[in-house]
């Protein structure tokens, strides 16, 4: 294949960058195999016909109109490296034309699941508060420092949502001999059972769990579906761990439930990011805070690039993408997660 025959890929990966998601080796390979045209995501339509007409791939998820897509007869795939599916393109047109829309979000599943386990352990054993007390010289020794401590082993755990992150959570929790109930209305019971978890209603997950992990995506139907009533129904002292998106909870109600002492909580996500300096969650006792960093590991970002390269190679050979996750016709337009800024 000569240099002029390289497939053309439009690069518009914001808020990511090619440097972030490709290692030096992978980026060299990308540029060797493909003609890369870097573009402003907001101005794909402004690219010339010689670019739009030849473009086989888009790396990113820029807003696209049906008119712009009509000018892109060679387009085979949109590779979304932000990983949240935005309702910013005519998905029906893409599906009708057989254009694959794929995401790399599963790269975050393992690192987020691991930090979720860390939150659960910290809440169960009071690790953060004990460390602060020790630094201040007012620590409690031995059993006196364990008045509210408990084990994850043998506990009852609830998971809300069972996509890539929910499955990763089950794996990291597998050694704790816990009873794991899962609520996910988008999955049949058999898939949950085959994954070694117990299908359950949302009510059972909330009322019967010592630890609740929320890893559900934000959709047009579930914004704020976990509110004051949900938190009130939880066991006193239960741990609520939010790992997906803050829009699935009424955050004020969550803070109120923690402030009252009814539950403890940890979150990696917030209604506004970054939070203002005076936001009340910053000083809330019983709440562990993390600045949307659970999945933001360089190893995860670089895995994105490797996955993209593997799927590009498959599609170049007339095969479907296999490493990235394909968007589904029935659910893609219902997703409502917001992109995350990258420093």
Short mmCIF file of C-alpha atoms in Angstrom, two decimals:
data_model
loop_
_atom_site.label_atom_id
_atom_site.label_comp_id
_atom_site.label_asym_id
_atom_site.label_seq_id
_atom_site.Cartn_x
_atom_site.Cartn_y
_atom_site.Cartn_z
CA UNK A 1 0.00 0.00 0.00
CA UNK A 2 1.47 3.31 -1.04
CA UNK A 3 1.32 6.43 1.08
CA UNK A 4 -1.45 7.91 -1.07
CA UNK A 5 -3.60 4.79 -0.55
CA UNK A 6 -3.69 5.06 3.22
CA UNK A 7 -7.25 5.20 4.61
CA UNK A 8 -8.17 8.66 5.83
CA UNK A 9 -9.21 9.13 9.46
CA UNK A 10 -10.52 12.40 10.89
CA UNK A 11 -9.12 12.98 14.36
CA UNK A 12 -11.43 14.94 16.67
CA UNK A 13 -11.02 13.20 20.01
CA UNK A 14 -11.82 16.05 22.41
CA UNK A 15 -11.73 16.10 25.37
CA UNK A 16 -8.98 13.52 24.80
CA UNK A 17 -5.90 14.05 22.65
CA UNK A 18 -4.03 11.63 20.44
CA UNK A 19 -1.01 12.01 22.73
CA UNK A 20 -3.14 10.96 25.69
CA UNK A 21 -4.66 7.83 24.18
CA UNK A 22 -1.80 6.56 22.01
CA UNK A 23 1.61 5.53 23.22
CA UNK A 24 4.53 6.79 21.13
CA UNK A 25 4.72 3.41 19.42
CA UNK A 26 0.98 3.23 18.77
CA UNK A 27 0.83 6.76 17.46
CA UNK A 28 3.69 6.06 15.07
CA UNK A 29 1.75 3.03 13.83
CA UNK A 30 -1.44 5.10 13.47
CA UNK A 31 0.28 7.71 11.31
CA UNK A 32 2.09 5.06 9.28
CA UNK A 33 -1.11 3.23 8.37
CA UNK A 34 -3.57 6.11 8.08
CA UNK A 35 -3.76 9.60 6.72
CA UNK A 36 -4.75 11.57 9.82
CA UNK A 37 -6.60 14.86 9.45
CA UNK A 38 -6.93 16.67 12.77
CA UNK A 39 -10.09 18.72 12.97
CA UNK A 40 -12.12 20.98 15.25
CA UNK A 41 -15.02 18.79 16.46
CA UNK A 42 -17.42 21.69 16.02
CA UNK A 43 -16.48 22.24 12.38
CA UNK A 44 -16.43 18.84 10.71
CA UNK A 45 -18.91 20.20 8.17
CA UNK A 46 -16.36 22.85 7.24
CA UNK A 47 -13.84 20.31 5.99
CA UNK A 48 -13.45 20.18 2.24
CA UNK A 49 -15.10 17.61 0.02
CA UNK A 50 -11.72 16.01 -0.67
CA UNK A 51 -11.50 15.15 3.05
CA UNK A 52 -15.13 14.33 3.83
CA UNK A 53 -15.48 12.30 0.66
CA UNK A 54 -12.49 10.09 1.52
CA UNK A 55 -12.85 9.81 5.30
CA UNK A 56 -13.21 6.20 6.33
CA UNK A 57 -13.06 6.74 10.10
CA UNK A 58 -13.69 9.40 12.72
CA UNK A 59 -11.75 9.17 15.99
CA UNK A 60 -13.92 11.08 18.47
CA UNK A 61 -17.61 11.94 18.70
CA UNK A 62 -18.04 15.35 17.09
CA UNK A 63 -21.55 16.63 16.47
CA UNK A 64 -22.66 15.50 13.03
CA UNK A 65 -25.72 16.33 10.98
CA UNK A 66 -27.44 14.11 8.45
CA UNK A 67 -26.29 16.57 5.77
CA UNK A 68 -22.64 16.21 6.79
CA UNK A 69 -22.93 12.42 6.86
CA UNK A 70 -24.38 12.50 3.35
CA UNK A 71 -21.10 14.07 2.22
CA UNK A 72 -19.14 11.15 3.73
CA UNK A 73 -19.87 8.14 1.49
CA UNK A 74 -16.75 6.23 2.56
CA UNK A 75 -17.36 6.46 6.34
CA UNK A 76 -17.25 3.08 8.05
CA UNK A 77 -16.95 3.82 11.75
CA UNK A 78 -17.01 6.48 14.46
CA UNK A 79 -14.62 5.48 17.25
CA UNK A 80 -15.73 7.30 20.38
CA UNK A 81 -12.71 7.67 22.68
CA UNK A 82 -14.48 9.92 25.21
CA UNK A 83 -16.66 6.86 25.97
CA UNK A 84 -19.92 8.64 26.84
CA UNK A 85 -22.39 8.38 24.01
CA UNK A 86 -23.86 11.79 23.33
CA UNK A 87 -27.10 12.33 21.45
CA UNK A 88 -25.30 14.60 19.00
CA UNK A 89 -25.58 12.74 15.70
CA UNK A 90 -28.35 11.02 13.72
CA UNK A 91 -27.80 7.47 14.93
CA UNK A 92 -30.64 6.09 12.80
CA UNK A 93 -28.83 7.30 9.69
CA UNK A 94 -25.60 5.70 10.90
CA UNK A 95 -27.30 2.38 11.60
CA UNK A 96 -29.14 2.42 8.27
CA UNK A 97 -25.83 2.88 6.48
CA UNK A 98 -24.10 0.19 8.52
CA UNK A 99 -21.63 2.66 10.04
CA UNK A 100 -20.27 1.29 13.30
CA UNK A 101 -20.38 3.55 16.36
CA UNK A 102 -18.07 2.12 19.00
CA UNK A 103 -16.76 3.23 22.38
CA UNK A 104 -13.69 2.46 24.46
CA UNK A 105 -15.35 2.89 27.85
CA UNK A 106 -14.55 -0.60 29.08
CA UNK A 107 -10.93 0.46 29.64
CA UNK A 108 -12.14 2.27 32.76
CA UNK A 109 -14.02 -0.68 34.26
CA UNK A 110 -11.16 -2.34 36.12
CA UNK A 111 -9.53 0.80 37.59
CA UNK A 112 -12.90 2.20 38.68
CA UNK A 113 -13.91 -1.13 40.21
CA UNK A 114 -10.67 -1.24 42.17
CA UNK A 115 -11.11 2.24 43.61
CA UNK A 116 -14.71 1.33 44.42
CA UNK A 117 -13.42 -1.54 46.50
CA UNK A 118 -11.02 0.90 48.15
CA UNK A 119 -13.92 3.20 49.04
CA UNK A 120 -15.87 0.28 50.51
CA UNK A 121 -12.92 -0.84 52.63
CA UNK A 122 -12.25 2.72 53.79
CA UNK A 123 -15.88 3.20 54.81
CA UNK A 124 -16.17 -0.22 56.44
CA UNK A 125 -13.03 0.17 58.54
CA UNK A 126 -12.93 3.94 59.03
CA UNK A 127 -9.52 4.12 57.40
CA UNK A 128 -9.64 7.78 56.37
CA UNK A 129 -10.94 9.07 59.71
CA UNK A 130 -8.43 6.92 61.61
CA UNK A 131 -5.57 8.33 59.55
CA UNK A 132 -6.72 11.91 60.15
CA UNK A 133 -7.06 11.26 63.88
CA UNK A 134 -3.58 9.74 64.00
CA UNK A 135 -2.09 12.77 62.24
CA UNK A 136 -3.79 15.02 64.78
CA UNK A 137 -2.61 12.93 67.76
CA UNK A 138 -6.12 11.95 68.88
CA UNK A 139 -6.27 8.38 67.60
CA UNK A 140 -8.05 5.49 69.31
CA UNK A 141 -6.06 2.27 69.71
CA UNK A 142 -7.18 -1.32 69.19
CA UNK A 143 -10.82 -2.17 69.62
CA UNK A 144 -11.61 1.32 70.85
CA UNK A 145 -10.96 2.56 67.32
CA UNK A 146 -13.31 0.00 65.76
CA UNK A 147 -16.66 0.89 67.30
CA UNK A 148 -18.35 1.13 63.90
CA UNK A 149 -16.02 -1.13 61.88
CA UNK A 150 -17.31 -4.12 59.95
CA UNK A 151 -16.23 -6.62 57.35
CA UNK A 152 -17.03 -6.78 53.67
CA UNK A 153 -16.47 -10.54 53.85
CA UNK A 154 -19.78 -12.30 54.25
CA UNK A 155 -21.76 -9.07 53.83
CA UNK A 156 -24.70 -8.31 51.56
CA UNK A 157 -23.78 -6.19 48.55
CA UNK A 158 -25.98 -4.44 46.03
CA UNK A 159 -24.96 -3.24 42.57
CA UNK A 160 -27.11 -0.86 40.53
CA UNK A 161 -26.19 -1.37 36.88
CA UNK A 162 -24.31 -4.32 35.43
CA UNK A 163 -22.41 -3.16 32.38
CA UNK A 164 -18.64 -3.39 32.04
CA UNK A 165 -18.09 -1.69 35.39
CA UNK A 166 -20.64 -3.81 37.22
CA UNK A 167 -19.01 -6.96 35.91
CA UNK A 168 -15.57 -5.70 36.92
CA UNK A 169 -16.90 -4.98 40.41
CA UNK A 170 -18.20 -8.52 40.72
CA UNK A 171 -14.73 -9.81 39.87
CA UNK A 172 -12.91 -7.68 42.46
CA UNK A 173 -15.53 -8.58 45.09
CA UNK A 174 -15.49 -12.29 44.35
CA UNK A 175 -13.05 -13.15 47.14
CA UNK A 176 -15.21 -11.67 49.90
CA UNK A 177 -17.83 -14.46 49.94
CA UNK A 178 -20.54 -11.81 49.87
CA UNK A 179 -24.10 -12.17 48.66
CA UNK A 180 -24.30 -9.89 45.62
CA UNK A 181 -27.67 -8.66 44.37
CA UNK A 182 -27.91 -6.72 41.12
CA UNK A 183 -30.57 -4.43 39.71
CA UNK A 184 -30.32 -3.76 35.98
CA UNK A 185 -33.58 -3.41 34.03
CA UNK A 186 -31.74 -3.63 30.71
CA UNK A 187 -30.50 -7.18 31.27
CA UNK A 188 -32.36 -10.50 31.36
CA UNK A 189 -32.23 -12.51 34.55
CA UNK A 190 -30.23 -15.32 32.95
CA UNK A 191 -27.25 -13.06 32.15
CA UNK A 192 -27.05 -11.95 35.77
CA UNK A 193 -27.30 -15.52 37.03
CA UNK A 194 -24.62 -16.70 34.61
CA UNK A 195 -22.39 -13.93 35.95
CA UNK A 196 -22.70 -15.32 39.46
CA UNK A 197 -24.93 -12.60 40.91
CA UNK A 198 -28.53 -12.58 42.14
CA UNK A 199 -31.08 -10.64 40.06
CA UNK A 200 -33.02 -8.30 42.34
CA UNK A 201 -35.41 -5.40 42.37
CA UNK A 202 -34.15 -1.93 43.14
CA UNK A 203 -36.06 -2.09 46.43
CA UNK A 204 -34.26 -5.27 47.46
CA UNK A 205 -30.88 -3.85 46.51
CA UNK A 206 -31.53 -0.73 48.58
CA UNK A 207 -33.11 -2.33 51.64
CA UNK A 208 -31.04 -5.50 51.95
CA UNK A 209 -27.49 -4.31 51.29
CA UNK A 210 -24.66 -3.36 53.61
CA UNK A 211 -22.77 -1.85 50.65
CA UNK A 212 -24.39 -0.39 47.54
CA UNK A 213 -22.36 0.39 44.42
CA UNK A 214 -24.05 2.61 41.83
CA UNK A 215 -22.53 2.12 38.39
CA UNK A 216 -25.56 2.77 36.16
CA UNK A 217 -25.21 4.99 33.11
CA UNK A 218 -27.29 8.15 32.94
CA UNK A 219 -30.23 7.78 30.56
CA UNK A 220 -33.24 9.84 29.57
CA UNK A 221 -35.28 7.79 32.07
CA UNK A 222 -33.17 7.59 35.23
CA UNK A 223 -31.95 11.07 36.07
CA UNK A 224 -32.19 11.56 39.81
CA UNK A 225 -33.98 8.25 40.35
CA UNK A 226 -32.14 7.68 43.63
CA UNK A 227 -33.56 10.31 45.95
CA UNK A 228 -34.58 10.86 49.56
CA UNK A 229 -36.94 7.89 49.68
CA UNK A 230 -34.25 5.58 48.32
CA UNK A 231 -31.70 6.69 50.91
CA UNK A 232 -34.24 6.49 53.73
CA UNK A 233 -34.99 2.88 52.77
CA UNK A 234 -31.36 1.81 53.17
CA UNK A 235 -30.08 0.02 56.26
CA UNK A 236 -28.79 2.37 58.93
CA UNK A 237 -25.04 2.61 58.57
CA UNK A 238 -25.02 1.19 55.02
CA UNK A 239 -22.35 2.42 52.64
CA UNK A 240 -23.41 4.08 49.38
CA UNK A 241 -20.68 4.26 46.73
CA UNK A 242 -21.28 6.34 43.59
CA UNK A 243 -18.97 5.53 40.69
CA UNK A 244 -20.84 6.26 37.45
CA UNK A 245 -22.44 9.71 37.07
CA UNK A 246 -23.88 12.07 39.66
CA UNK A 247 -27.01 12.68 37.60
CA UNK A 248 -28.46 9.32 38.66
CA UNK A 249 -28.86 10.60 42.24
CA UNK A 250 -30.46 13.55 43.95
CA UNK A 251 -27.14 14.75 45.32
CA UNK A 252 -28.68 17.05 47.92
CA UNK A 253 -30.74 14.14 49.24
CA UNK A 254 -27.61 11.99 49.36
CA UNK A 255 -25.77 14.61 51.40
CA UNK A 256 -28.75 14.95 53.73
CA UNK A 257 -28.83 11.19 54.33
CA UNK A 258 -25.13 11.22 55.20
CA UNK A 259 -25.40 14.36 57.32
CA UNK A 260 -28.18 12.76 59.38
CA UNK A 261 -25.94 9.80 60.16
CA UNK A 262 -28.29 7.33 58.46
CA UNK A 263 -25.70 6.19 55.88
CA UNK A 264 -22.09 6.79 54.91
CA UNK A 265 -21.02 7.43 51.34
CA UNK A 266 -18.20 7.86 48.86
CA UNK A 267 -18.30 9.45 45.44
CA UNK A 268 -15.95 10.00 42.53
CA UNK A 269 -18.49 12.13 40.63
CA UNK A 270 -20.46 15.31 41.31
CA UNK A 271 -23.28 17.39 39.83
CA UNK A 272 -20.78 20.11 38.91
CA UNK A 273 -17.14 19.45 38.13
CA UNK A 274 -14.98 20.89 39.43
CA UNK A 275 -16.97 21.68 42.57
CA UNK A 276 -16.95 25.23 43.94
CA UNK A 277 -14.66 25.68 46.96
CA UNK A 278 -17.59 26.24 49.31
CA UNK A 279 -19.66 23.22 48.28
CA UNK A 280 -21.02 21.57 51.45
CA UNK A 281 -19.90 18.07 50.46
CA UNK A 282 -16.28 19.15 51.00
CA UNK A 283 -16.75 19.23 54.77
CA UNK A 284 -19.37 16.52 55.15
CA UNK A 285 -18.46 13.95 57.81
CA UNK A 286 -19.06 10.37 56.75
CA UNK A 287 -18.43 11.14 53.08
CA UNK A 288 -15.26 10.12 51.21
CA UNK A 289 -14.51 12.36 48.23
CA UNK A 290 -12.52 11.68 45.07
CA UNK A 291 -12.09 14.18 42.21
CA UNK A 292 -13.33 12.12 39.25
CA UNK A 293 -10.03 10.29 39.10
CA UNK A 294 -11.15 6.67 39.50
CA UNK A 295 -10.55 5.66 35.89
CA UNK A 296 -8.08 8.33 34.82
CA UNK A 297 -4.96 6.17 34.71
CA UNK A 298 -2.46 6.58 31.91
CA UNK A 299 -2.51 2.82 31.39
CA UNK A 300 -6.27 2.98 30.74
CA UNK A 301 -5.93 5.86 28.28
CA UNK A 302 -3.18 4.09 26.37
CA UNK A 303 -5.29 0.93 26.22
CA UNK A 304 -7.86 3.02 24.35
CA UNK A 305 -5.38 3.64 21.57
CA UNK A 306 -4.45 -0.02 21.34
CA UNK A 307 -8.13 -0.98 21.06
CA UNK A 308 -8.71 1.61 18.35
CA UNK A 309 -5.78 0.32 16.32
CA UNK A 310 -6.96 -3.27 16.58
CA UNK A 311 -10.47 -2.41 15.44
CA UNK A 312 -9.21 -0.22 12.61
CA UNK A 313 -7.19 -3.16 11.37
CA UNK A 314 -10.22 -5.46 11.52
CA UNK A 315 -12.41 -3.01 9.62
CA UNK A 316 -9.69 -2.44 7.03
CA UNK A 317 -9.96 -6.17 6.33
CA UNK A 318 -13.71 -6.08 5.97
CA UNK A 319 -14.40 -7.45 9.45
CA UNK A 320 -16.52 -5.94 12.23
CA UNK A 321 -14.90 -4.17 15.18
CA UNK A 322 -14.38 -6.53 18.11
CA UNK A 323 -12.33 -4.70 20.77
CA UNK A 324 -14.44 -1.59 21.25
CA UNK A 325 -18.06 -1.81 22.35
CA UNK A 326 -20.66 -1.14 19.71
CA UNK A 327 -23.53 1.25 20.34
CA UNK A 328 -26.96 -0.35 20.17
CA UNK A 329 -29.76 1.04 18.04
CA UNK A 330 -32.32 0.67 20.84
CA UNK A 331 -30.39 2.42 23.60
CA UNK A 332 -27.84 4.83 22.14
CA UNK A 333 -30.17 7.84 21.87
CA UNK A 334 -31.26 7.37 25.51
CA UNK A 335 -27.78 7.98 26.95
CA UNK A 336 -27.33 11.27 28.77
CA UNK A 337 -23.85 11.18 30.32
CA UNK A 338 -21.79 14.33 30.03
CA UNK A 339 -18.19 14.36 28.76
CA UNK A 340 -15.49 14.84 31.36
CA UNK A 341 -12.88 17.53 31.02
CA UNK A 342 -9.30 16.30 30.88
CA UNK A 343 -6.50 18.40 32.30
#
